PDB file of C-alpha atoms and ligand atoms in Angstrom:
ATOM      1  CA  UNK T   1      90.250 -42.822  69.230  1.00 49.00           C
ATOM      2  CA  UNK T   2      86.497 -42.254  68.964  1.00 57.00           C
ATOM      3  CA  UNK T   3      84.846 -41.768  65.609  1.00 55.00           C
ATOM      4  CA  UNK T   4      83.878 -38.136  66.256  1.00 61.00           C
ATOM      5  CA  UNK T   5      87.482 -37.128  67.048  1.00 62.00           C
ATOM      6  CA  UNK T   6      88.710 -38.966  63.968  1.00 60.00           C
ATOM      7  CA  UNK T   7      86.161 -37.165  61.863  1.00 62.00           C
ATOM      8  CA  UNK T   8      87.258 -33.749  62.985  1.00 58.00           C
ATOM      9  CA  UNK T   9      90.956 -34.430  62.496  1.00 55.00           C
ATOM     10  CA  UNK T  10      90.579 -36.091  59.129  1.00 54.00           C
ATOM     11  CA  UNK T  11      88.137 -33.477  57.849  1.00 52.00           C
ATOM     12  CA  UNK T  12      90.869 -30.868  58.406  1.00 44.00           C
ATOM     13  CA  UNK T  13      93.379 -33.025  56.556  1.00 46.00           C
ATOM     14  CA  UNK T  14      90.976 -33.356  53.665  1.00 48.00           C
ATOM     15  CA  UNK T  15      90.059 -29.699  53.499  1.00 44.00           C
ATOM     16  CA  UNK T  16      93.762 -28.921  53.294  1.00 42.00           C
ATOM     17  CA  UNK T  17      94.180 -31.311  50.367  1.00 40.00           C
ATOM     18  CA  UNK T  18      93.067 -30.923  46.789  1.00 39.00           C
ATOM     19  CA  UNK T  19      89.640 -31.960  45.557  1.00 40.00           C
ATOM     20  CA  UNK T  20      89.492 -33.996  42.392  1.00 39.00           C
ATOM     21  CA  UNK T  21      86.484 -33.712  40.078  1.00 36.00           C
ATOM     22  CA  UNK T  22      84.283 -36.832  39.981  1.00 38.00           C
ATOM     23  CA  UNK T  23      84.852 -39.030  36.942  1.00 39.00           C
ATOM     24  CA  UNK T  24      81.983 -41.017  35.490  1.00 38.00           C
ATOM     25  CA  UNK T  25      81.109 -44.687  35.761  1.00 52.00           C
ATOM     26  CA  UNK T  26      83.500 -47.583  35.624  1.00 61.00           C
ATOM     27  CA  UNK T  27      81.261 -50.638  36.114  1.00 85.00           C
ATOM     28  CA  UNK T  28      82.637 -52.195  32.936  1.00 89.00           C
ATOM     29  CA  UNK T  29      86.106 -51.530  34.333  1.00 92.00           C
ATOM     30  CA  UNK T  30      85.218 -53.233  37.633  1.00 94.00           C
ATOM     31  CA  UNK T  31      83.922 -56.290  35.751  1.00 92.00           C
ATOM     32  CA  UNK T  32      86.979 -56.451  33.477  1.00 93.00           C
ATOM     33  CA  UNK T  33      89.306 -56.479  36.490  1.00 95.00           C
ATOM     34  CA  UNK T  34      87.214 -59.125  38.297  1.00 94.00           C
ATOM     35  CA  UNK T  35      87.415 -61.362  35.237  1.00 94.00           C
ATOM     36  CA  UNK T  36      91.227 -61.260  35.114  1.00 95.00           C
ATOM     37  CA  UNK T  37      92.862 -62.922  38.177  1.00 97.00           C
ATOM     38  CA  UNK T  38      96.168 -61.116  37.755  1.00 97.00           C
ATOM     39  CA  UNK T  39      94.547 -57.700  37.295  1.00 96.00           C
ATOM     40  CA  UNK T  40      92.362 -58.443  40.331  1.00 97.00           C
ATOM     41  CA  UNK T  41      95.363 -59.225  42.536  1.00 98.00           C
ATOM     42  CA  UNK T  42      97.180 -56.065  41.567  1.00 97.00           C
ATOM     43  CA  UNK T  43      94.038 -53.896  41.909  1.00 97.00           C
ATOM     44  CA  UNK T  44      93.477 -55.332  45.401  1.00 98.00           C
ATOM     45  CA  UNK T  45      97.086 -54.567  46.344  1.00 98.00           C
ATOM     46  CA  UNK T  46      96.633 -50.971  45.114  1.00 98.00           C
ATOM     47  CA  UNK T  47      93.314 -50.824  46.955  1.00 98.00           C
ATOM     48  CA  UNK T  48      94.967 -51.833  50.217  1.00 97.00           C
ATOM     49  CA  UNK T  49      97.438 -48.952  49.812  1.00 97.00           C
ATOM     50  CA  UNK T  50      94.771 -46.424  48.812  1.00 96.00           C
ATOM     51  CA  UNK T  51      92.637 -47.426  51.822  1.00 96.00           C
ATOM     52  CA  UNK T  52      95.155 -46.111  54.375  1.00 94.00           C
ATOM     53  CA  UNK T  53      92.697 -43.315  55.186  1.00 89.00           C
ATOM     54  CA  UNK T  54      89.902 -45.760  55.850  1.00 95.00           C
ATOM     55  CA  UNK T  55      91.708 -48.029  58.321  1.00 94.00           C
ATOM     56  CA  UNK T  56      91.065 -45.927  61.418  1.00 93.00           C
ATOM     57  CA  UNK T  57      87.353 -46.419  61.147  1.00 95.00           C
ATOM     58  CA  UNK T  58      86.802 -49.482  58.936  1.00 97.00           C
ATOM     59  CA  UNK T  59      89.755 -51.530  60.255  1.00 95.00           C
ATOM     60  CA  UNK T  60      92.822 -52.764  58.386  1.00 92.00           C
ATOM     61  CA  UNK T  61      90.989 -55.674  56.793  1.00 96.00           C
ATOM     62  CA  UNK T  62      87.539 -54.137  56.645  1.00 98.00           C
ATOM     63  CA  UNK T  63      86.298 -55.377  60.027  1.00 98.00           C
ATOM     64  CA  UNK T  64      85.702 -52.170  61.942  1.00 97.00           C
ATOM     65  CA  UNK T  65      86.352 -51.832  65.657  1.00 92.00           C
ATOM     66  CA  UNK T  66      83.684 -49.166  66.036  1.00 95.00           C
ATOM     67  CA  UNK T  67      80.214 -50.733  66.258  1.00 94.00           C
ATOM     68  CA  UNK T  68      78.454 -47.887  64.445  1.00 95.00           C
ATOM     69  CA  UNK T  69      80.884 -48.077  61.508  1.00 97.00           C
ATOM     70  CA  UNK T  70      79.972 -50.754  58.943  1.00 98.00           C
ATOM     71  CA  UNK T  71      82.246 -53.702  58.214  1.00 98.00           C
ATOM     72  CA  UNK T  72      83.297 -53.629  54.559  1.00 98.00           C
ATOM     73  CA  UNK T  73      85.019 -57.063  54.516  1.00 98.00           C
ATOM     74  CA  UNK T  74      83.364 -59.458  52.082  1.00 98.00           C
ATOM     75  CA  UNK T  75      80.830 -56.849  50.964  1.00 98.00           C
ATOM     76  CA  UNK T  76      79.911 -56.968  47.269  1.00 97.00           C
ATOM     77  CA  UNK T  77      82.313 -54.849  45.205  1.00 97.00           C
ATOM     78  CA  UNK T  78      79.541 -53.329  43.068  1.00 96.00           C
ATOM     79  CA  UNK T  79      77.633 -52.261  46.149  1.00 97.00           C
ATOM     80  CA  UNK T  80      80.741 -50.710  47.745  1.00 97.00           C
ATOM     81  CA  UNK T  81      81.541 -48.801  44.563  1.00 96.00           C
ATOM     82  CA  UNK T  82      77.967 -47.573  44.188  1.00 95.00           C
ATOM     83  CA  UNK T  83      77.858 -46.366  47.802  1.00 96.00           C
ATOM     84  CA  UNK T  84      81.147 -44.455  47.463  1.00 96.00           C
ATOM     85  CA  UNK T  85      79.630 -42.750  44.405  1.00 94.00           C
ATOM     86  CA  UNK T  86      76.444 -41.916  46.281  1.00 95.00           C
ATOM     87  CA  UNK T  87      78.434 -40.288  49.078  1.00 96.00           C
ATOM     88  CA  UNK T  88      80.370 -38.402  46.402  1.00 94.00           C
ATOM     89  CA  UNK T  89      77.149 -37.135  44.767  1.00 93.00           C
ATOM     90  CA  UNK T  90      75.541 -36.300  48.121  1.00 94.00           C
ATOM     91  CA  UNK T  91      72.774 -38.862  47.526  1.00 95.00           C
ATOM     92  CA  UNK T  92      73.805 -40.690  50.690  1.00 96.00           C
ATOM     93  CA  UNK T  93      74.439 -38.389  53.584  1.00 96.00           C
ATOM     94  CA  UNK T  94      77.240 -38.690  56.094  1.00 95.00           C
ATOM     95  CA  UNK T  95      79.200 -35.510  56.617  1.00 92.00           C
ATOM     96  CA  UNK T  96      82.548 -37.177  57.010  1.00 91.00           C
ATOM     97  CA  UNK T  97      82.235 -39.893  54.357  1.00 93.00           C
ATOM     98  CA  UNK T  98      81.016 -37.333  51.804  1.00 94.00           C
ATOM     99  CA  UNK T  99      84.103 -35.162  52.323  1.00 91.00           C
ATOM    100  CA  UNK T 100      86.507 -38.068  52.341  1.00 91.00           C
ATOM    101  CA  UNK T 101      85.245 -39.779  49.215  1.00 92.00           C
ATOM    102  CA  UNK T 102      85.845 -36.625  47.138  1.00 90.00           C
ATOM    103  CA  UNK T 103      89.591 -37.032  47.450  1.00 91.00           C
ATOM    104  CA  UNK T 104      89.507 -40.481  45.821  1.00 94.00           C
ATOM    105  CA  UNK T 105      89.962 -40.890  42.075  1.00 94.00           C
ATOM    106  CA  UNK T 106      87.496 -43.179  40.263  1.00 93.00           C
ATOM    107  CA  UNK T 107      90.188 -45.834  39.758  1.00 94.00           C
ATOM    108  CA  UNK T 108      91.000 -45.771  43.484  1.00 96.00           C
ATOM    109  CA  UNK T 109      87.327 -46.253  44.345  1.00 96.00           C
ATOM    110  CA  UNK T 110      87.301 -49.357  42.149  1.00 96.00           C
ATOM    111  CA  UNK T 111      90.538 -50.702  43.661  1.00 97.00           C
ATOM    112  CA  UNK T 112      89.375 -50.080  47.232  1.00 98.00           C
ATOM    113  CA  UNK T 113      86.005 -51.750  46.528  1.00 97.00           C
ATOM    114  CA  UNK T 114      87.773 -54.823  45.132  1.00 98.00           C
ATOM    115  CA  UNK T 115      90.182 -54.902  48.067  1.00 98.00           C
ATOM    116  CA  UNK T 116      87.468 -54.870  50.740  1.00 98.00           C
ATOM    117  CA  UNK T 117      85.281 -57.309  48.806  1.00 98.00           C
ATOM    118  CA  UNK T 118      88.184 -59.793  48.939  1.00 98.00           C
ATOM    119  CA  UNK T 119      88.645 -59.609  52.749  1.00 98.00           C
ATOM    120  CA  UNK T 120      87.210 -62.128  55.228  1.00 98.00           C
ATOM    121  CA  UNK T 121      84.101 -61.170  57.198  1.00 98.00           C
ATOM    122  CA  UNK T 122      84.001 -61.959  60.927  1.00 97.00           C
ATOM    123  CA  UNK T 123      80.681 -63.215  62.353  1.00 97.00           C
ATOM    124  CA  UNK T 124      79.878 -62.943  66.084  1.00 97.00           C
ATOM    125  CA  UNK T 125      77.922 -64.988  68.646  1.00 97.00           C
ATOM    126  CA  UNK T 126      74.966 -62.951  69.889  1.00 97.00           C
ATOM    127  CA  UNK T 127      72.218 -64.138  72.293  1.00 97.00           C
ATOM    128  CA  UNK T 128      70.740 -67.346  70.853  1.00 97.00           C
ATOM    129  CA  UNK T 129      67.086 -66.475  71.608  1.00 98.00           C
ATOM    130  CA  UNK T 130      67.432 -63.235  69.696  1.00 98.00           C
ATOM    131  CA  UNK T 131      69.135 -65.061  66.836  1.00 98.00           C
ATOM    132  CA  UNK T 132      66.268 -67.591  66.590  1.00 98.00           C
ATOM    133  CA  UNK T 133      63.619 -64.853  66.598  1.00 98.00           C
ATOM    134  CA  UNK T 134      65.664 -62.814  64.120  1.00 98.00           C
ATOM    135  CA  UNK T 135      65.844 -65.719  61.706  1.00 98.00           C
ATOM    136  CA  UNK T 136      62.030 -65.874  61.502  1.00 98.00           C
ATOM    137  CA  UNK T 137      61.840 -62.155  60.803  1.00 98.00           C
ATOM    138  CA  UNK T 138      64.599 -62.376  58.216  1.00 98.00           C
ATOM    139  CA  UNK T 139      62.920 -65.241  56.361  1.00 98.00           C
ATOM    140  CA  UNK T 140      59.605 -63.421  56.338  1.00 97.00           C
ATOM    141  CA  UNK T 141      60.704 -59.894  55.432  1.00 97.00           C
ATOM    142  CA  UNK T 142      64.226 -59.856  54.003  1.00 98.00           C
ATOM    143  CA  UNK T 143      65.227 -63.141  52.395  1.00 98.00           C
ATOM    144  CA  UNK T 144      63.519 -62.507  49.051  1.00 97.00           C
ATOM    145  CA  UNK T 145      65.962 -59.684  48.300  1.00 97.00           C
ATOM    146  CA  UNK T 146      69.050 -60.234  50.468  1.00 98.00           C
ATOM    147  CA  UNK T 147      69.108 -64.009  49.755  1.00 98.00           C
ATOM    148  CA  UNK T 148      69.065 -67.160  51.903  1.00 98.00           C
ATOM    149  CA  UNK T 149      72.671 -66.666  53.086  1.00 98.00           C
ATOM    150  CA  UNK T 150      72.271 -62.840  53.360  1.00 98.00           C
ATOM    151  CA  UNK T 151      75.191 -62.422  50.968  1.00 98.00           C
ATOM    152  CA  UNK T 152      73.170 -60.221  48.579  1.00 95.00           C
ATOM    153  CA  UNK T 153      74.296 -59.733  44.970  1.00 93.00           C
ATOM    154  CA  UNK T 154      75.556 -56.948  42.671  1.00 88.00           C
ATOM    155  CA  UNK T 155      72.791 -54.538  43.640  1.00 89.00           C
ATOM    156  CA  UNK T 156      71.778 -55.821  47.081  1.00 95.00           C
ATOM    157  CA  UNK T 157      74.193 -55.493  50.011  1.00 98.00           C
ATOM    158  CA  UNK T 158      75.597 -58.374  52.003  1.00 98.00           C
ATOM    159  CA  UNK T 159      74.248 -58.248  55.572  1.00 98.00           C
ATOM    160  CA  UNK T 160      75.841 -61.429  57.006  1.00 98.00           C
ATOM    161  CA  UNK T 161      78.415 -60.709  59.790  1.00 98.00           C
ATOM    162  CA  UNK T 162      77.641 -56.988  59.810  1.00 98.00           C
ATOM    163  CA  UNK T 163      77.868 -55.201  63.188  1.00 98.00           C
ATOM    164  CA  UNK T 164      74.603 -55.268  65.146  1.00 98.00           C
ATOM    165  CA  UNK T 165      74.725 -51.588  66.101  1.00 98.00           C
ATOM    166  CA  UNK T 166      75.210 -50.515  62.496  1.00 98.00           C
ATOM    167  CA  UNK T 167      72.394 -52.804  61.310  1.00 98.00           C
ATOM    168  CA  UNK T 168      69.981 -51.443  63.933  1.00 98.00           C
ATOM    169  CA  UNK T 169      70.911 -47.854  63.069  1.00 98.00           C
ATOM    170  CA  UNK T 170      70.611 -48.456  59.351  1.00 98.00           C
ATOM    171  CA  UNK T 171      67.287 -50.353  59.397  1.00 98.00           C
ATOM    172  CA  UNK T 172      65.753 -47.857  61.842  1.00 98.00           C
ATOM    173  CA  UNK T 173      66.707 -45.003  59.522  1.00 98.00           C
ATOM    174  CA  UNK T 174      65.062 -46.659  56.533  1.00 98.00           C
ATOM    175  CA  UNK T 175      61.931 -47.387  58.609  1.00 98.00           C
ATOM    176  CA  UNK T 176      61.682 -43.854  60.013  1.00 97.00           C
ATOM    177  CA  UNK T 177      62.721 -42.224  56.694  1.00 96.00           C
ATOM    178  CA  UNK T 178      65.233 -39.951  58.403  1.00 96.00           C
ATOM    179  CA  UNK T 179      66.747 -38.927  55.054  1.00 94.00           C
ATOM    180  CA  UNK T 180      70.378 -40.100  55.203  1.00 96.00           C
ATOM    181  CA  UNK T 181      69.504 -42.658  52.540  1.00 96.00           C
ATOM    182  CA  UNK T 182      66.419 -42.928  50.405  1.00 92.00           C
ATOM    183  CA  UNK T 183      65.349 -46.317  49.208  1.00 93.00           C
ATOM    184  CA  UNK T 184      61.620 -46.910  48.785  1.00 94.00           C
ATOM    185  CA  UNK T 185      61.925 -50.725  48.621  1.00 95.00           C
ATOM    186  CA  UNK T 186      63.885 -50.901  51.877  1.00 96.00           C
ATOM    187  CA  UNK T 187      61.606 -48.463  53.674  1.00 96.00           C
ATOM    188  CA  UNK T 188      58.514 -50.457  52.775  1.00 96.00           C
ATOM    189  CA  UNK T 189      60.215 -53.808  53.540  1.00 96.00           C
ATOM    190  CA  UNK T 190      60.913 -52.732  57.143  1.00 97.00           C
ATOM    191  CA  UNK T 191      57.897 -50.470  57.736  1.00 97.00           C
ATOM    192  CA  UNK T 192      56.115 -52.954  60.026  1.00 96.00           C
ATOM    193  CA  UNK T 193      59.098 -53.861  62.219  1.00 98.00           C
ATOM    194  CA  UNK T 194      59.131 -52.914  65.908  1.00 98.00           C
ATOM    195  CA  UNK T 195      62.419 -51.901  67.586  1.00 98.00           C
ATOM    196  CA  UNK T 196      62.711 -55.355  69.224  1.00 98.00           C
ATOM    197  CA  UNK T 197      62.263 -57.031  65.807  1.00 98.00           C
ATOM    198  CA  UNK T 198      65.067 -54.914  64.359  1.00 98.00           C
ATOM    199  CA  UNK T 199      67.377 -55.883  67.240  1.00 98.00           C
ATOM    200  CA  UNK T 200      66.566 -59.567  66.741  1.00 98.00           C
ATOM    201  CA  UNK T 201      67.163 -59.512  62.983  1.00 98.00           C
ATOM    202  CA  UNK T 202      70.441 -57.644  63.568  1.00 98.00           C
ATOM    203  CA  UNK T 203      71.560 -60.366  66.017  1.00 98.00           C
ATOM    204  CA  UNK T 204      70.722 -63.086  63.492  1.00 98.00           C
ATOM    205  CA  UNK T 205      72.595 -61.327  60.681  1.00 98.00           C
ATOM    206  CA  UNK T 206      75.644 -60.675  62.868  1.00 98.00           C
ATOM    207  CA  UNK T 207      75.826 -64.424  63.594  1.00 98.00           C
ATOM    208  CA  UNK T 208      75.904 -65.477  59.915  1.00 98.00           C
ATOM    209  CA  UNK T 209      79.232 -66.318  58.231  1.00 98.00           C
TER     210      UNK T 209
HETATM  211  C1  HEC F 301      86.012 -41.263  60.523  1.00 95.50           C
HETATM  212  C2  HEC F 301      85.561 -42.596  60.256  1.00 95.50           C
HETATM  213  C3  HEC F 301      85.539 -43.110  58.814  1.00 95.50           C
HETATM  214  C4  HEC F 301      86.584 -43.158  57.914  1.00 95.50           C
HETATM  215  C5  HEC F 301      88.019 -42.670  58.092  1.00 95.50           C
HETATM  216  C6  HEC F 301      86.044 -43.804  56.722  1.00 95.50           C
HETATM  217  N1  HEC F 301      84.738 -44.132  56.931  1.00 95.50           N
HETATM  218 FE1  HEC F 301      83.526 -45.095  55.592  1.00 95.50          FE
HETATM  219  N2  HEC F 301      81.992 -44.961  56.897  1.00 95.50           N
HETATM  220  C7  HEC F 301      82.040 -44.390  58.163  1.00 95.50           C
HETATM  221  C8  HEC F 301      80.719 -44.418  58.766  1.00 95.50           C
HETATM  222  C9  HEC F 301      80.335 -43.898  60.144  1.00 95.50           C
HETATM  223  C10 HEC F 301      79.858 -45.019  57.804  1.00 95.50           C
HETATM  224  C11 HEC F 301      78.357 -45.266  57.924  1.00 95.50           C
HETATM  225  C12 HEC F 301      77.642 -44.043  57.449  1.00 95.50           C
HETATM  226  C13 HEC F 301      76.161 -44.236  57.596  1.00 95.50           C
HETATM  227  O1  HEC F 301      75.715 -44.437  58.734  1.00 95.50           O
HETATM  228  O2  HEC F 301      75.467 -44.221  56.579  1.00 95.50           O
HETATM  229  C14 HEC F 301      80.703 -45.355  56.658  1.00 95.50           C
HETATM  230  C15 HEC F 301      80.231 -45.993  55.520  1.00 95.50           C
HETATM  231  C16 HEC F 301      81.005 -46.390  54.456  1.00 95.50           C
HETATM  232  C17 HEC F 301      80.541 -47.165  53.310  1.00 95.50           C
HETATM  233  C18 HEC F 301      79.152 -47.724  53.121  1.00 95.50           C
HETATM  234  C19 HEC F 301      79.127 -49.151  53.666  1.00 95.50           C
HETATM  235  C20 HEC F 301      77.788 -49.791  53.660  1.00 95.50           C
HETATM  236  O3  HEC F 301      77.682 -50.895  54.204  1.00 95.50           O
HETATM  237  O4  HEC F 301      76.832 -49.223  53.141  1.00 95.50           O
HETATM  238  C21 HEC F 301      81.603 -47.327  52.468  1.00 95.50           C
HETATM  239  C22 HEC F 301      81.605 -48.060  51.138  1.00 95.50           C
HETATM  240  C23 HEC F 301      82.726 -46.651  53.079  1.00 95.50           C
HETATM  241  N3  HEC F 301      82.343 -46.094  54.291  1.00 95.50           N
HETATM  242  C24 HEC F 301      83.984 -46.590  52.513  1.00 95.50           C
HETATM  243  C25 HEC F 301      85.055 -45.906  53.075  1.00 95.50           C
HETATM  244  C26 HEC F 301      86.329 -45.761  52.424  1.00 95.50           C
HETATM  245  C27 HEC F 301      86.667 -46.333  51.065  1.00 95.50           C
HETATM  246  C28 HEC F 301      87.106 -45.029  53.274  1.00 95.50           C
HETATM  247  C29 HEC F 301      88.520 -44.553  53.032  1.00 95.50           C
HETATM  248  C30 HEC F 301      88.774 -43.881  51.786  1.00 95.50           C
HETATM  249  C31 HEC F 301      86.312 -44.727  54.456  1.00 95.50           C
HETATM  250  N4  HEC F 301      85.062 -45.271  54.294  1.00 95.50           N
HETATM  251  C32 HEC F 301      86.761 -44.028  55.568  1.00 95.50           C
HETATM  252  C33 HEC F 301      83.159 -43.892  58.783  1.00 95.50           C
HETATM  253  C34 HEC F 301      84.385 -43.732  58.194  1.00 95.50           C
HETATM  254  C1  HEC F 302      62.632 -55.443  48.075  1.00 95.50           C
HETATM  255  C2  HEC F 302      64.002 -55.827  48.354  1.00 95.50           C
HETATM  256  C3  HEC F 302      64.492 -55.701  49.784  1.00 95.50           C
HETATM  257  C4  HEC F 302      63.940 -56.250  50.920  1.00 95.50           C
HETATM  258  C5  HEC F 302      62.668 -57.083  51.045  1.00 95.50           C
HETATM  259  C6  HEC F 302      64.834 -55.889  52.005  1.00 95.50           C
HETATM  260  N1  HEC F 302      65.898 -55.161  51.528  1.00 95.50           N
HETATM  261 FE1  HEC F 302      67.409 -54.394  52.617  1.00 95.50          FE
HETATM  262  N2  HEC F 302      68.154 -53.469  50.971  1.00 95.50           N
HETATM  263  C7  HEC F 302      67.642 -53.562  49.693  1.00 95.50           C
HETATM  264  C8  HEC F 302      68.387 -52.688  48.816  1.00 95.50           C
HETATM  265  C9  HEC F 302      68.149 -52.500  47.327  1.00 95.50           C
HETATM  266  C10 HEC F 302      69.360 -52.052  49.609  1.00 95.50           C
HETATM  267  C11 HEC F 302      70.375 -50.968  49.183  1.00 95.50           C
HETATM  268  C12 HEC F 302      69.664 -49.678  49.459  1.00 95.50           C
HETATM  269  C13 HEC F 302      70.493 -48.426  49.394  1.00 95.50           C
HETATM  270  O1  HEC F 302      71.385 -48.336  48.533  1.00 95.50           O
HETATM  271  O2  HEC F 302      70.241 -47.531  50.244  1.00 95.50           O
HETATM  272  C14 HEC F 302      69.181 -52.562  50.956  1.00 95.50           C
HETATM  273  C15 HEC F 302      69.971 -52.173  52.040  1.00 95.50           C
HETATM  274  C16 HEC F 302      69.863 -52.688  53.311  1.00 95.50           C
HETATM  275  C17 HEC F 302      70.737 -52.339  54.415  1.00 95.50           C
HETATM  276  C18 HEC F 302      71.919 -51.405  54.381  1.00 95.50           C
HETATM  277  C19 HEC F 302      73.179 -52.253  54.327  1.00 95.50           C
HETATM  278  C20 HEC F 302      74.445 -51.484  54.506  1.00 95.50           C
HETATM  279  O3  HEC F 302      75.526 -52.093  54.447  1.00 95.50           O
HETATM  280  O4  HEC F 302      74.396 -50.270  54.734  1.00 95.50           O
HETATM  281  C21 HEC F 302      70.306 -53.047  55.493  1.00 95.50           C
HETATM  282  C22 HEC F 302      70.898 -53.022  56.896  1.00 95.50           C
HETATM  283  C23 HEC F 302      69.169 -53.836  55.077  1.00 95.50           C
HETATM  284  N3  HEC F 302      68.935 -53.609  53.742  1.00 95.50           N
HETATM  285  C24 HEC F 302      68.480 -54.705  55.900  1.00 95.50           C
HETATM  286  C25 HEC F 302      67.302 -55.341  55.516  1.00 95.50           C
HETATM  287  C26 HEC F 302      66.496 -56.119  56.433  1.00 95.50           C
HETATM  288  C27 HEC F 302      66.856 -56.401  57.893  1.00 95.50           C
HETATM  289  C28 HEC F 302      65.391 -56.524  55.724  1.00 95.50           C
HETATM  290  C29 HEC F 302      64.213 -57.319  56.235  1.00 95.50           C
HETATM  291  C30 HEC F 302      63.596 -56.848  57.475  1.00 95.50           C
HETATM  292  C31 HEC F 302      65.531 -56.030  54.356  1.00 95.50           C
HETATM  293  N4  HEC F 302      66.709 -55.322  54.281  1.00 95.50           N
HETATM  294  C32 HEC F 302      64.632 -56.250  53.326  1.00 95.50           C
HETATM  295  C33 HEC F 302      66.577 -54.360  49.314  1.00 95.50           C
HETATM  296  C34 HEC F 302      65.715 -55.020  50.166  1.00 95.50           C
END
């Protein structure tokens, strides 16, 4: 099923359900669970259950089958949690994701973030010329924040193994300041890139484990 169809169907399901009021921050909670192996395992198991809604688009283990939908597998838990909150507050705009995220309780957002963070990413094998060119661009413009392995950290997203289409879409939006997301650092970091540069860097990132 295509993403647009899914969106329409699921939006109806959500509108028919109840909306829960957003609860404030649980970063300390996220950290406490990460520091306790047993609590982490049970939170990830709960997260897998709570993510049943997400599977159609993001895939059962966080590797999405739709190229414009981001992979969540192996992404940093803090980043995932922060993005779900931004959708919830309307700071990051995506009609469907904004509606969907409102039905999740704060604890479920934490569990889902921990679940996806613990899944295995799946790199691809794009055109090797593009990959080589993309590596140069990455080292020059991106490495200082996203890191030498492109795994990011608590505040910077992992980019390694991400889908090329999603990367191109996302970077182009930051460059052109289309308004879905607002991040001054990212917009200035990619301001000088041409479309072909963005495609090359996306190919390189998709190839990384
Ligand atoms: C109908 C398809 C669909 C479903 C179902 C869906 N998502 Fe998404 N999700 C998307 C799309 C498309 C994006 C990218 C939005 C954009 O371009 O900014 C996204 C983005 C995200 C992001 C940001 C990832 C990043 O790399 O920045 C997170 C986190 C996320 N979704 C979590 C979830 C969770 C949790 C669920 C289930 C509760 C879910 N999504 C269900 C389509 C979906
Ligand atoms: C100054 C630090 C910095 C530099 C340099 C930088 N980024 Fe980022 N990047 C960030 C931050 C912070 C975010 C999270 C922004 C947000 O929440 O919208 C981000 C987000 C992204 C995302 C969205 C990821 C997702 O899952 O949705 C992509 C794609 C991205 N960066 C690619 C790049 C590329 C490619 C380059 C180099 C051409 C680059 N970035 C350079 C800091 C940086």
